[in-house]
Short mmCIF file of C-alpha atoms and ligand atoms in Angstrom, two decimals:
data_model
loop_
_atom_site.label_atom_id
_atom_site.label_comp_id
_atom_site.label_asym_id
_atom_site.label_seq_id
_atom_site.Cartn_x
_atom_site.Cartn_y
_atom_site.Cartn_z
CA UNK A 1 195.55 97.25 -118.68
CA UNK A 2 198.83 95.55 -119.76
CA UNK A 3 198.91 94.88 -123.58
CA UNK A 4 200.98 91.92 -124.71
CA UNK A 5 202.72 92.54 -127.82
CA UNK A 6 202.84 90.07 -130.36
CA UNK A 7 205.01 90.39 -133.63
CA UNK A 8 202.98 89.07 -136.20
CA UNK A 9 205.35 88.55 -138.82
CA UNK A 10 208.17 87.15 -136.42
CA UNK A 11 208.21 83.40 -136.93
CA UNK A 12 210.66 80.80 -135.76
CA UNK A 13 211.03 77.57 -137.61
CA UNK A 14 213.07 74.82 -136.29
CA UNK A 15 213.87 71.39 -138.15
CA UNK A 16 216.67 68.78 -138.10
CA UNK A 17 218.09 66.58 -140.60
CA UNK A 18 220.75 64.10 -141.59
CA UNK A 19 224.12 64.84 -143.41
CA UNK A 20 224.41 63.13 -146.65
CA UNK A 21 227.26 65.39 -148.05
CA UNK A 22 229.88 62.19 -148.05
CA UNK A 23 227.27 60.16 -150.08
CA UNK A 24 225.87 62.70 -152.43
CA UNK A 25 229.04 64.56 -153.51
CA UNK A 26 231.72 61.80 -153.51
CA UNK A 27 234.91 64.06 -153.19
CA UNK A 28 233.60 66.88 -151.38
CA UNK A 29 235.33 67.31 -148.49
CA UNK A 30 232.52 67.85 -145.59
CA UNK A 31 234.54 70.78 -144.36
CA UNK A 32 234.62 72.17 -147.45
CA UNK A 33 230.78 72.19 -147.92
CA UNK A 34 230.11 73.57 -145.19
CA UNK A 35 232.16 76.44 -145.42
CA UNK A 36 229.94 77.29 -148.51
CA UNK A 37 227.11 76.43 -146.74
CA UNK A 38 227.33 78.99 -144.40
CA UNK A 39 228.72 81.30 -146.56
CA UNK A 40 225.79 81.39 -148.88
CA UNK A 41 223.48 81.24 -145.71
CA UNK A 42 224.84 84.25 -144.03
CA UNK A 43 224.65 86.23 -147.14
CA UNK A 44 221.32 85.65 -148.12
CA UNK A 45 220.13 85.55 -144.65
CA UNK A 46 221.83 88.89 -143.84
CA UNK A 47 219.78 90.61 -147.02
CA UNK A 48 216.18 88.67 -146.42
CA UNK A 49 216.26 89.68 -142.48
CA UNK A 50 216.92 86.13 -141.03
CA UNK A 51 218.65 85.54 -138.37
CA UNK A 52 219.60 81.62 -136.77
CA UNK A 53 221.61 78.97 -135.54
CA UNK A 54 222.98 75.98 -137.70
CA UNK A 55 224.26 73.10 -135.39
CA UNK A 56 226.69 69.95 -137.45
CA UNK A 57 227.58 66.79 -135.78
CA UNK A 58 228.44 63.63 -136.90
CA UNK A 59 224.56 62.90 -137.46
CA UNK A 60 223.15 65.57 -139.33
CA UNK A 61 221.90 69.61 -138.91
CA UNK A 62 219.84 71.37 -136.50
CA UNK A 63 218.75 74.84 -137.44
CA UNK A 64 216.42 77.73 -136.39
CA UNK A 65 215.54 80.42 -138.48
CA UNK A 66 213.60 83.34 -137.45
CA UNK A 67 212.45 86.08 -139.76
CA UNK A 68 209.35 87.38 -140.88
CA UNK A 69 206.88 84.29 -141.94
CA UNK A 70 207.32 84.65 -146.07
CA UNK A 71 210.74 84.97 -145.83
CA UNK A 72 211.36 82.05 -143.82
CA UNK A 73 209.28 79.79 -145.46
CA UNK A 74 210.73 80.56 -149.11
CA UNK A 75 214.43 79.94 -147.12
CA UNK A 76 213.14 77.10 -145.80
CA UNK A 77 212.08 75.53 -149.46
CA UNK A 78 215.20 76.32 -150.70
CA UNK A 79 217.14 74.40 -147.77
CA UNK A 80 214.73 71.52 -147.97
CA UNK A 81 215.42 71.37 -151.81
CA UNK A 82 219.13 70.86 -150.90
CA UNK A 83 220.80 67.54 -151.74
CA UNK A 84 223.11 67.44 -148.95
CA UNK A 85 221.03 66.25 -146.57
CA UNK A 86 217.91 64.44 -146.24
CA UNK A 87 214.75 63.45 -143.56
CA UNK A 88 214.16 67.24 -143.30
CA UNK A 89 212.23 66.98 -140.42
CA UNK A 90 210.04 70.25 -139.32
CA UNK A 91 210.17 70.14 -135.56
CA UNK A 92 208.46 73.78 -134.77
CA UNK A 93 206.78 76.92 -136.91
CA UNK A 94 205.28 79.08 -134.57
CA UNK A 95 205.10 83.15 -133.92
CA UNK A 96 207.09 84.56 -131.83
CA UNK A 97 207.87 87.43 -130.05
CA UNK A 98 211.50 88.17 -130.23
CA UNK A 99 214.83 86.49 -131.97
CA UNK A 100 216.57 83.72 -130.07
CA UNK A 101 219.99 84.74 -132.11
CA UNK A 102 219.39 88.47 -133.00
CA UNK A 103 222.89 89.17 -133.74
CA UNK A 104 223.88 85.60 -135.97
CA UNK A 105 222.64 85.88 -139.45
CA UNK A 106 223.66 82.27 -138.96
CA UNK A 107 225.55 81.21 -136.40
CA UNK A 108 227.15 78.01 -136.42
CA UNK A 109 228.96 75.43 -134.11
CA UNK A 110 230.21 71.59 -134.94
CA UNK A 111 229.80 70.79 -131.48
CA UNK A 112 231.09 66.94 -132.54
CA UNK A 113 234.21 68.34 -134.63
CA UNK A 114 235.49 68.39 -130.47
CA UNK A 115 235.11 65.04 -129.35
CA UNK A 116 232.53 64.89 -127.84
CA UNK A 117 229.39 63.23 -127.35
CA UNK A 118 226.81 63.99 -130.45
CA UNK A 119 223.88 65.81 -129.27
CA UNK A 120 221.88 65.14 -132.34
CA UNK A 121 222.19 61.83 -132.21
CA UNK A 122 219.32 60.71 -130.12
CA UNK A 123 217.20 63.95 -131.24
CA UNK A 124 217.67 62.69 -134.59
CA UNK A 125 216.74 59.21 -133.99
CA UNK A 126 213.61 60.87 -132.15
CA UNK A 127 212.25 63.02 -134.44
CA UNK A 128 210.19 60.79 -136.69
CA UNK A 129 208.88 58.82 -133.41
CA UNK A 130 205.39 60.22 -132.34
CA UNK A 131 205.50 59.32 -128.40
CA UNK A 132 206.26 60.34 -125.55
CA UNK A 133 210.20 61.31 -126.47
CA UNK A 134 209.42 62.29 -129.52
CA UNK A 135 212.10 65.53 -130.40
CA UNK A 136 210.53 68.61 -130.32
CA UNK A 137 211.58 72.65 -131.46
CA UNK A 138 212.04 73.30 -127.51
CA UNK A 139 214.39 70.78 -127.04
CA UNK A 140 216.35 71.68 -130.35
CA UNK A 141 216.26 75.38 -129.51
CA UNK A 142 217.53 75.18 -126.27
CA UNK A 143 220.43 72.25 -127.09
CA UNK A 144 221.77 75.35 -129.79
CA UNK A 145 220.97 78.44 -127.43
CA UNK A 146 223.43 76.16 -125.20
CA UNK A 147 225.86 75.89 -127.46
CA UNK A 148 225.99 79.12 -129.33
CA UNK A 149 226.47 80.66 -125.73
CA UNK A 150 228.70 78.32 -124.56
CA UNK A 151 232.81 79.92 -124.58
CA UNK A 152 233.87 76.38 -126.52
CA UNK A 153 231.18 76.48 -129.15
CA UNK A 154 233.02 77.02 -132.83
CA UNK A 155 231.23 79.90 -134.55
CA UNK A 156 233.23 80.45 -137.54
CA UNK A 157 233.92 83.53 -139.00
C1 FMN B 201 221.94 72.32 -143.54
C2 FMN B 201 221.80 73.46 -144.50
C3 FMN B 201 221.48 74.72 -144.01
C4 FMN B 201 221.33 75.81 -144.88
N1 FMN B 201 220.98 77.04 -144.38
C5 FMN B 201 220.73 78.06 -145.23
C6 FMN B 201 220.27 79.32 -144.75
O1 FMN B 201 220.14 79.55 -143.55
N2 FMN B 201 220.03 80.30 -145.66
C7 FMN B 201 220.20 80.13 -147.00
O2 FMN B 201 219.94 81.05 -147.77
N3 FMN B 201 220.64 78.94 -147.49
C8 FMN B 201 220.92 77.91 -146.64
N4 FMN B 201 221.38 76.71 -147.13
C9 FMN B 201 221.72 76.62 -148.57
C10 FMN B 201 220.50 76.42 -149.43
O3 FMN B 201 220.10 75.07 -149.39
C11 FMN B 201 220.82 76.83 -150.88
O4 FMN B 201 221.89 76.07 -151.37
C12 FMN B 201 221.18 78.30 -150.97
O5 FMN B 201 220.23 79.09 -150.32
C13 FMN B 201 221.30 78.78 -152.43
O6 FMN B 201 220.11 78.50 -153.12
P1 FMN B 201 220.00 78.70 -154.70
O7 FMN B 201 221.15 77.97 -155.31
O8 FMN B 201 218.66 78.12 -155.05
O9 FMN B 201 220.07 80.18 -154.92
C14 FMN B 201 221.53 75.61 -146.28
C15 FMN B 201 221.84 74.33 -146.75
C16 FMN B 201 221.99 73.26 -145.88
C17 FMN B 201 222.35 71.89 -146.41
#
């Protein structure tokens, strides 16, 4: 009999939110913040055993961070904590069986920073609206596997 394998401790949590950076920290340059954004992400990330994918646009963040459950959530409480942006919106926290970006302990990709049209914009404006459009983690997940993958997508250093 064939025995499906489920991680237990594998979880994926997926949530958008909107950039405040320019309002919060008047002076900040939004470039500048997110370098230490991801900076501080991949190191921390690297040494708790998360791995993800952090999308910036003009409207906001979309992230996915997979690691096991604990981990994730204290991560996640930290992020959500954050000032720089705001409407944290949980779109997906479910098991899973493997990682969606096993070899990014964040990667990252400002897919607006190129002119062109802002994904997030309508998933954003979606989220909070419970029918039949509503955003969910599918949609977000596979907009960033998308992108990530894509030759064009900026994953800095
Ligand atoms: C959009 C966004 C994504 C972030 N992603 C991560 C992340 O993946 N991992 C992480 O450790 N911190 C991440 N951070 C930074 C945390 O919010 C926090 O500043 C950092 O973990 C340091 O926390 P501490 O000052 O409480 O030690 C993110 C922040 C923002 C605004």
């Amino acid at each position: 009999m064939r025995k499906t394998h489920v991680n237990a401790s594998l979880y994926r949590l997926i949530y958008c939110s909107r950039n405040v950076i320019g309002r919060v920290m008047p002076g900040a340059t939004v470039d500048d913040e997110l370098r230490t954004i991801l900076a501080v992400a991949r190191r921390r990330n690297k040494s708790d055993g998360i791995t993800g994918a952090l999308l910036f646009t003009a409207s906001g963040f979309a992230q996915v961070l997979e690691g096991p459950r604990e981990t994730v959530e204290v991560t996640f409480e930290r992020i959500t904590a954050d000032p720089r942006h705001a409407g944290v919106t949980v779109l997906s926290f479910t098991p899973t069986e493997r990682r969606s970006f096993p070899d990014w302990s964040m990667a990252f990709t400002a897919q607006a920073a190129k002119g062109k049209p802002d994904p997030l914009e309508h998933l954003l404006a979606d989220a909070t609206f419970a029918g039949p459009r509503a955003t969910t983690g599918s949609d977000v997940l596979r907009l960033l596997e998308k992108v990530v993958q894509r030759e064009d997508a900026w994953i800095a250093a």
